[in-house]
Amino acid sequence: MQLFDIIGPVMVGPSSSHTAGAVKIGYVARKLLGEPVKSAEILLYGSFDATGKGHGTDRALVAGLMGMNPDDARIPDSLKLACDQGIEIKFGSISLKEAHPNSVLLKLEGENRRLEIVGESLGGSIINIASIDGLSANFSGDYPTLIVHNNDQPGHVAEVTSMLSHKSVNIASMQLYREHRGGNAVMVLECDQEIPEQAIQWLKHLEGVEKVTYYSLNKEEKER
Amino acid sequence: MSYKALAEIIGEADKEGKLFWEIILDEDCRESGTSKEESFRKMLYMYTAMKEADSNYDASARSASGMAGGDGKLLEEYRKQKNRLIGNFLTKVMEKAVKMGESNACMKRIVAAPTAGSCGVIPAVLITYEEEKKVSQDKIVEALYVAGGIGEVLAESAAISGAKGGCQAEIGSASAMAAGAIAYLEGGDNETIAHAAALALKNMLGLTCDPVGGLVEVPCIKRNVSGAVNAIISSQMAIAGIRSKIPPDEVIDSMRRIGSLLPECLRETGKEGLAITPTALGKLKFNDL
Ligand code: SF4
């Protein structure tokens, strides 16, 4: 554990897993959507569902979806703020298979895009994004992360990794998932450096690449 | 790599001819690739955030469950009374610990140290120290490095979450960290710092995590008071020259073993202890949580 995980983080209470972690899940989801959320269906599972209300998990998730960080003093008022901004929010419960006890399924819609993710709060304020659009993924939101949805064809992994090496971006971890051979596949790459914007644009235009999502640690949105 | 034992930190300090806090500062710079100035600034930011949280206390705020809020104000009023049994310093520490715990329960901004549930212990002690002893803010920041170093060892070699080690790992850890910090502020050497932490932790061994409704409110908020006051008495014993008969790192290892022996129902699940008393269950039904 790092020093500032012990003295810190600065966060809105009461719980690092049920509040701060929930904000982070919402925040990462918002960034992955790549545009402001217009409507969100928030389905809580396990302990998020059972004790979420008392921990403000609902407000925390919505705050994150609005782009707030875990230390944002407006978190307790997020439901009202979302309502004022015309963001449609629906809450519900869900039973997820083999999910972490603190999990949520978020179904998001923006102006042009949709996104479905399962986020898990692992304790401390550490989170894991367990799936994106129904395909497995596993990343923490602590690194710049590139997510590429593509057709399961030879060559895509090489294209992505050689592009990154060309841009001097070091890969911290890499995972590959697919529905079935030749079907939809997803690559999740956590990187040590930020990926330049043009490189992401370049990827988007590759044949067989369906969707490129980039999660940047920069506060400013990298939207496409 | 974090240090796994207090003895390692002290050994390094002796070798380098540096103070305890400087060793932790150096380690942070190595780990996160930052400069000393940046690290120090970040720690100062944490302390400033603690002070802000303390002064922003809202006595009218209540938690979502309705169980928490307003007690900090009672202590604030009590502190104004003459003929109190205990002095101003200790009463103030108690007041600030309750206030921070309540602010956390009421969704205010706090600094987890080491956790949100135990966020009142360290600031209660350090802010009071700065206010009452008129030391410089930089000195308090140095003390926060001492606290952080102790916390890192606890996290590496035992636990700092109620889910893993019970409340001894949360309030107990916070108390040990705060005890070391005060020992440093009071001029204790590295050995004294370690023993202050050990004495504090020993008093907290076995403390279970049994929060009502699984919420960070009852008993958490008031445990912050006991953690803070325990830190002070432990540091004072150490400054007076008292040593823990069990060496500090062995105390930490005991905490780890006890934590792993605690049944799950006493580790933040809200399934035993205070959490299942008739009153606790009644309250929750009442609030429909
Ligand atoms: S009782 Fe449990 S939740 Fe409350 S402060 Fe202690 S460890 Fe944290």
PDB file of C-alpha atoms in Angstrom, chain A residues 110-202:
ATOM      1  CA  GLY A 110     -25.686   9.497 -23.981  1.00  0.00           C
ATOM      2  CA  GLU A 111     -26.510  11.575 -27.003  1.00  0.00           C
ATOM      3  CA  ASN A 112     -24.904   9.130 -29.413  1.00  0.00           C
ATOM      4  CA  ARG A 113     -23.658   6.178 -27.443  1.00  0.00           C
ATOM      5  CA  ARG A 114     -24.756   3.452 -25.116  1.00  0.00           C
ATOM      6  CA  LEU A 115     -22.727   1.531 -22.627  1.00  0.00           C
ATOM      7  CA  GLU A 116     -23.342  -1.275 -20.176  1.00  0.00           C
ATOM      8  CA  ILE A 117     -20.807  -1.983 -17.493  1.00  0.00           C
ATOM      9  CA  VAL A 118     -20.562  -4.004 -14.314  1.00  0.00           C
ATOM     10  CA  GLY A 119     -18.488  -2.279 -11.660  1.00  0.00           C
ATOM     11  CA  GLU A 120     -17.278  -3.838  -8.411  1.00  0.00           C
ATOM     12  CA  SER A 121     -16.025  -2.036  -5.324  1.00  0.00           C
ATOM     13  CA  LEU A 122     -13.310  -4.178  -3.820  1.00  0.00           C
ATOM     14  CA  GLY A 123     -12.652  -2.302  -0.565  1.00  0.00           C
ATOM     15  CA  GLY A 124     -10.553   0.725   0.233  1.00  0.00           C
ATOM     16  CA  SER A 125     -11.617   2.795  -2.708  1.00  0.00           C
ATOM     17  CA  ILE A 126     -10.292   0.236  -5.130  1.00  0.00           C
ATOM     18  CA  ILE A 127     -12.638  -0.747  -7.912  1.00  0.00           C
ATOM     19  CA  ASN A 128     -12.783  -3.171 -10.785  1.00  0.00           C
ATOM     20  CA  ILE A 129     -14.699  -2.797 -14.000  1.00  0.00           C
ATOM     21  CA  ALA A 130     -15.743  -6.412 -14.509  1.00  0.00           C
ATOM     22  CA  SER A 131     -17.521  -6.193 -17.827  1.00  0.00           C
ATOM     23  CA  ILE A 132     -18.194  -3.809 -20.679  1.00  0.00           C
ATOM     24  CA  ASP A 133     -21.148  -4.327 -22.993  1.00  0.00           C
ATOM     25  CA  GLY A 134     -21.536  -7.880 -21.802  1.00  0.00           C
ATOM     26  CA  LEU A 135     -17.920  -8.873 -22.428  1.00  0.00           C
ATOM     27  CA  SER A 136     -15.536  -9.501 -19.550  1.00  0.00           C
ATOM     28  CA  ALA A 137     -12.929  -6.909 -18.714  1.00  0.00           C
ATOM     29  CA  ASN A 138     -10.926  -6.335 -15.606  1.00  0.00           C
ATOM     30  CA  PHE A 139      -9.403  -2.992 -14.878  1.00  0.00           C
ATOM     31  CA  SER A 140      -9.124  -0.615 -11.990  1.00  0.00           C
ATOM     32  CA  GLY A 141      -9.330   2.875 -13.443  1.00  0.00           C
ATOM     33  CA  ASP A 142      -5.947   3.613 -11.869  1.00  0.00           C
ATOM     34  CA  TYR A 143      -4.129   3.563 -15.212  1.00  0.00           C
ATOM     35  CA  PRO A 144      -4.849   5.069 -18.598  1.00  0.00           C
ATOM     36  CA  THR A 145      -6.845   2.241 -20.166  1.00  0.00           C
ATOM     37  CA  LEU A 146      -7.550   1.445 -23.774  1.00  0.00           C
ATOM     38  CA  ILE A 147     -10.509  -0.774 -24.621  1.00  0.00           C
ATOM     39  CA  VAL A 148     -10.850  -1.983 -28.176  1.00  0.00           C
ATOM     40  CA  HIS A 149     -13.902  -3.867 -29.381  1.00  0.00           C
ATOM     41  CA  ASN A 150     -13.089  -5.657 -32.586  1.00  0.00           C
ATOM     42  CA  ASN A 151     -13.884  -8.688 -34.695  1.00  0.00           C
ATOM     43  CA  ASP A 152     -11.964 -11.720 -33.601  1.00  0.00           C
ATOM     44  CA  GLN A 153      -9.511 -11.776 -36.510  1.00  0.00           C
ATOM     45  CA  PRO A 154      -5.761 -12.218 -36.595  1.00  0.00           C
ATOM     46  CA  GLY A 155      -3.657  -9.089 -36.488  1.00  0.00           C
ATOM     47  CA  HIS A 156      -5.579  -6.680 -34.277  1.00  0.00           C
ATOM     48  CA  VAL A 157      -3.510  -7.304 -31.194  1.00  0.00           C
ATOM     49  CA  ALA A 158      -0.312  -6.734 -33.135  1.00  0.00           C
ATOM     50  CA  GLU A 159      -1.670  -3.518 -34.636  1.00  0.00           C
ATOM     51  CA  VAL A 160      -2.570  -2.136 -31.258  1.00  0.00           C
ATOM     52  CA  THR A 161       0.612  -3.151 -29.460  1.00  0.00           C
ATOM     53  CA  SER A 162       2.923  -1.953 -32.211  1.00  0.00           C
ATOM     54  CA  MET A 163       1.117   1.370 -32.323  1.00  0.00           C
ATOM     55  CA  LEU A 164       1.643   1.714 -28.567  1.00  0.00           C
ATOM     56  CA  SER A 165       5.306   0.847 -28.785  1.00  0.00           C
ATOM     57  CA  HIS A 166       5.688   3.334 -31.616  1.00  0.00           C
ATOM     58  CA  LYS A 167       4.210   6.002 -29.319  1.00  0.00           C
ATOM     59  CA  SER A 168       6.474   4.897 -26.447  1.00  0.00           C
ATOM     60  CA  VAL A 169       3.527   3.849 -24.325  1.00  0.00           C
ATOM     61  CA  ASN A 170       4.361   1.001 -21.976  1.00  0.00           C
ATOM     62  CA  ILE A 171       1.693  -1.637 -21.360  1.00  0.00           C
ATOM     63  CA  ALA A 172       1.140  -2.453 -17.686  1.00  0.00           C
ATOM     64  CA  SER A 173      -1.381  -5.233 -18.292  1.00  0.00           C
ATOM     65  CA  MET A 174      -3.296  -6.653 -21.210  1.00  0.00           C
ATOM     66  CA  GLN A 175      -6.334  -8.896 -21.449  1.00  0.00           C
ATOM     67  CA  LEU A 176      -8.219 -10.428 -24.327  1.00  0.00           C
ATOM     68  CA  TYR A 177     -11.769 -11.722 -24.277  1.00  0.00           C
ATOM     69  CA  ARG A 178     -14.120 -12.954 -26.961  1.00  0.00           C
ATOM     70  CA  GLU A 179     -17.638 -14.284 -27.217  1.00  0.00           C
ATOM     71  CA  HIS A 180     -16.670 -17.109 -29.538  1.00  0.00           C
ATOM     72  CA  ARG A 181     -14.170 -17.739 -32.294  1.00  0.00           C
ATOM     73  CA  GLY A 182     -14.579 -15.152 -35.028  1.00  0.00           C
ATOM     74  CA  GLY A 183     -17.193 -13.208 -33.007  1.00  0.00           C
ATOM     75  CA  ASN A 184     -16.936 -10.037 -30.976  1.00  0.00           C
ATOM     76  CA  ALA A 185     -13.723  -9.605 -29.060  1.00  0.00           C
ATOM     77  CA  VAL A 186     -12.397  -7.057 -26.644  1.00  0.00           C
ATOM     78  CA  MET A 187      -8.900  -6.014 -25.693  1.00  0.00           C
ATOM     79  CA  VAL A 188      -8.254  -4.190 -22.443  1.00  0.00           C
ATOM     80  CA  LEU A 189      -4.861  -2.541 -22.070  1.00  0.00           C
ATOM     81  CA  GLU A 190      -3.767  -0.691 -18.965  1.00  0.00           C
ATOM     82  CA  CYS A 191      -0.860   1.590 -19.781  1.00  0.00           C
ATOM     83  CA  ASP A 192       1.795   3.476 -17.866  1.00  0.00           C
ATOM     84  CA  GLN A 193       1.517   6.563 -20.046  1.00  0.00           C
ATOM     85  CA  GLU A 194      -1.353   8.421 -21.653  1.00  0.00           C
ATOM     86  CA  ILE A 195      -2.072   7.485 -25.259  1.00  0.00           C
ATOM     87  CA  PRO A 196      -2.002  10.408 -27.697  1.00  0.00           C
ATOM     88  CA  GLU A 197      -5.322  11.413 -29.175  1.00  0.00           C
ATOM     89  CA  GLN A 198      -4.349  10.874 -32.825  1.00  0.00           C
ATOM     90  CA  ALA A 199      -3.267   7.335 -32.075  1.00  0.00           C
ATOM     91  CA  ILE A 200      -6.741   6.596 -30.766  1.00  0.00           C
ATOM     92  CA  GLN A 201      -8.318   8.159 -33.821  1.00  0.00           C
ATOM     93  CA  TRP A 202      -6.075   6.047 -36.015  1.00  0.00           C
TER      94      TRP A 202
END
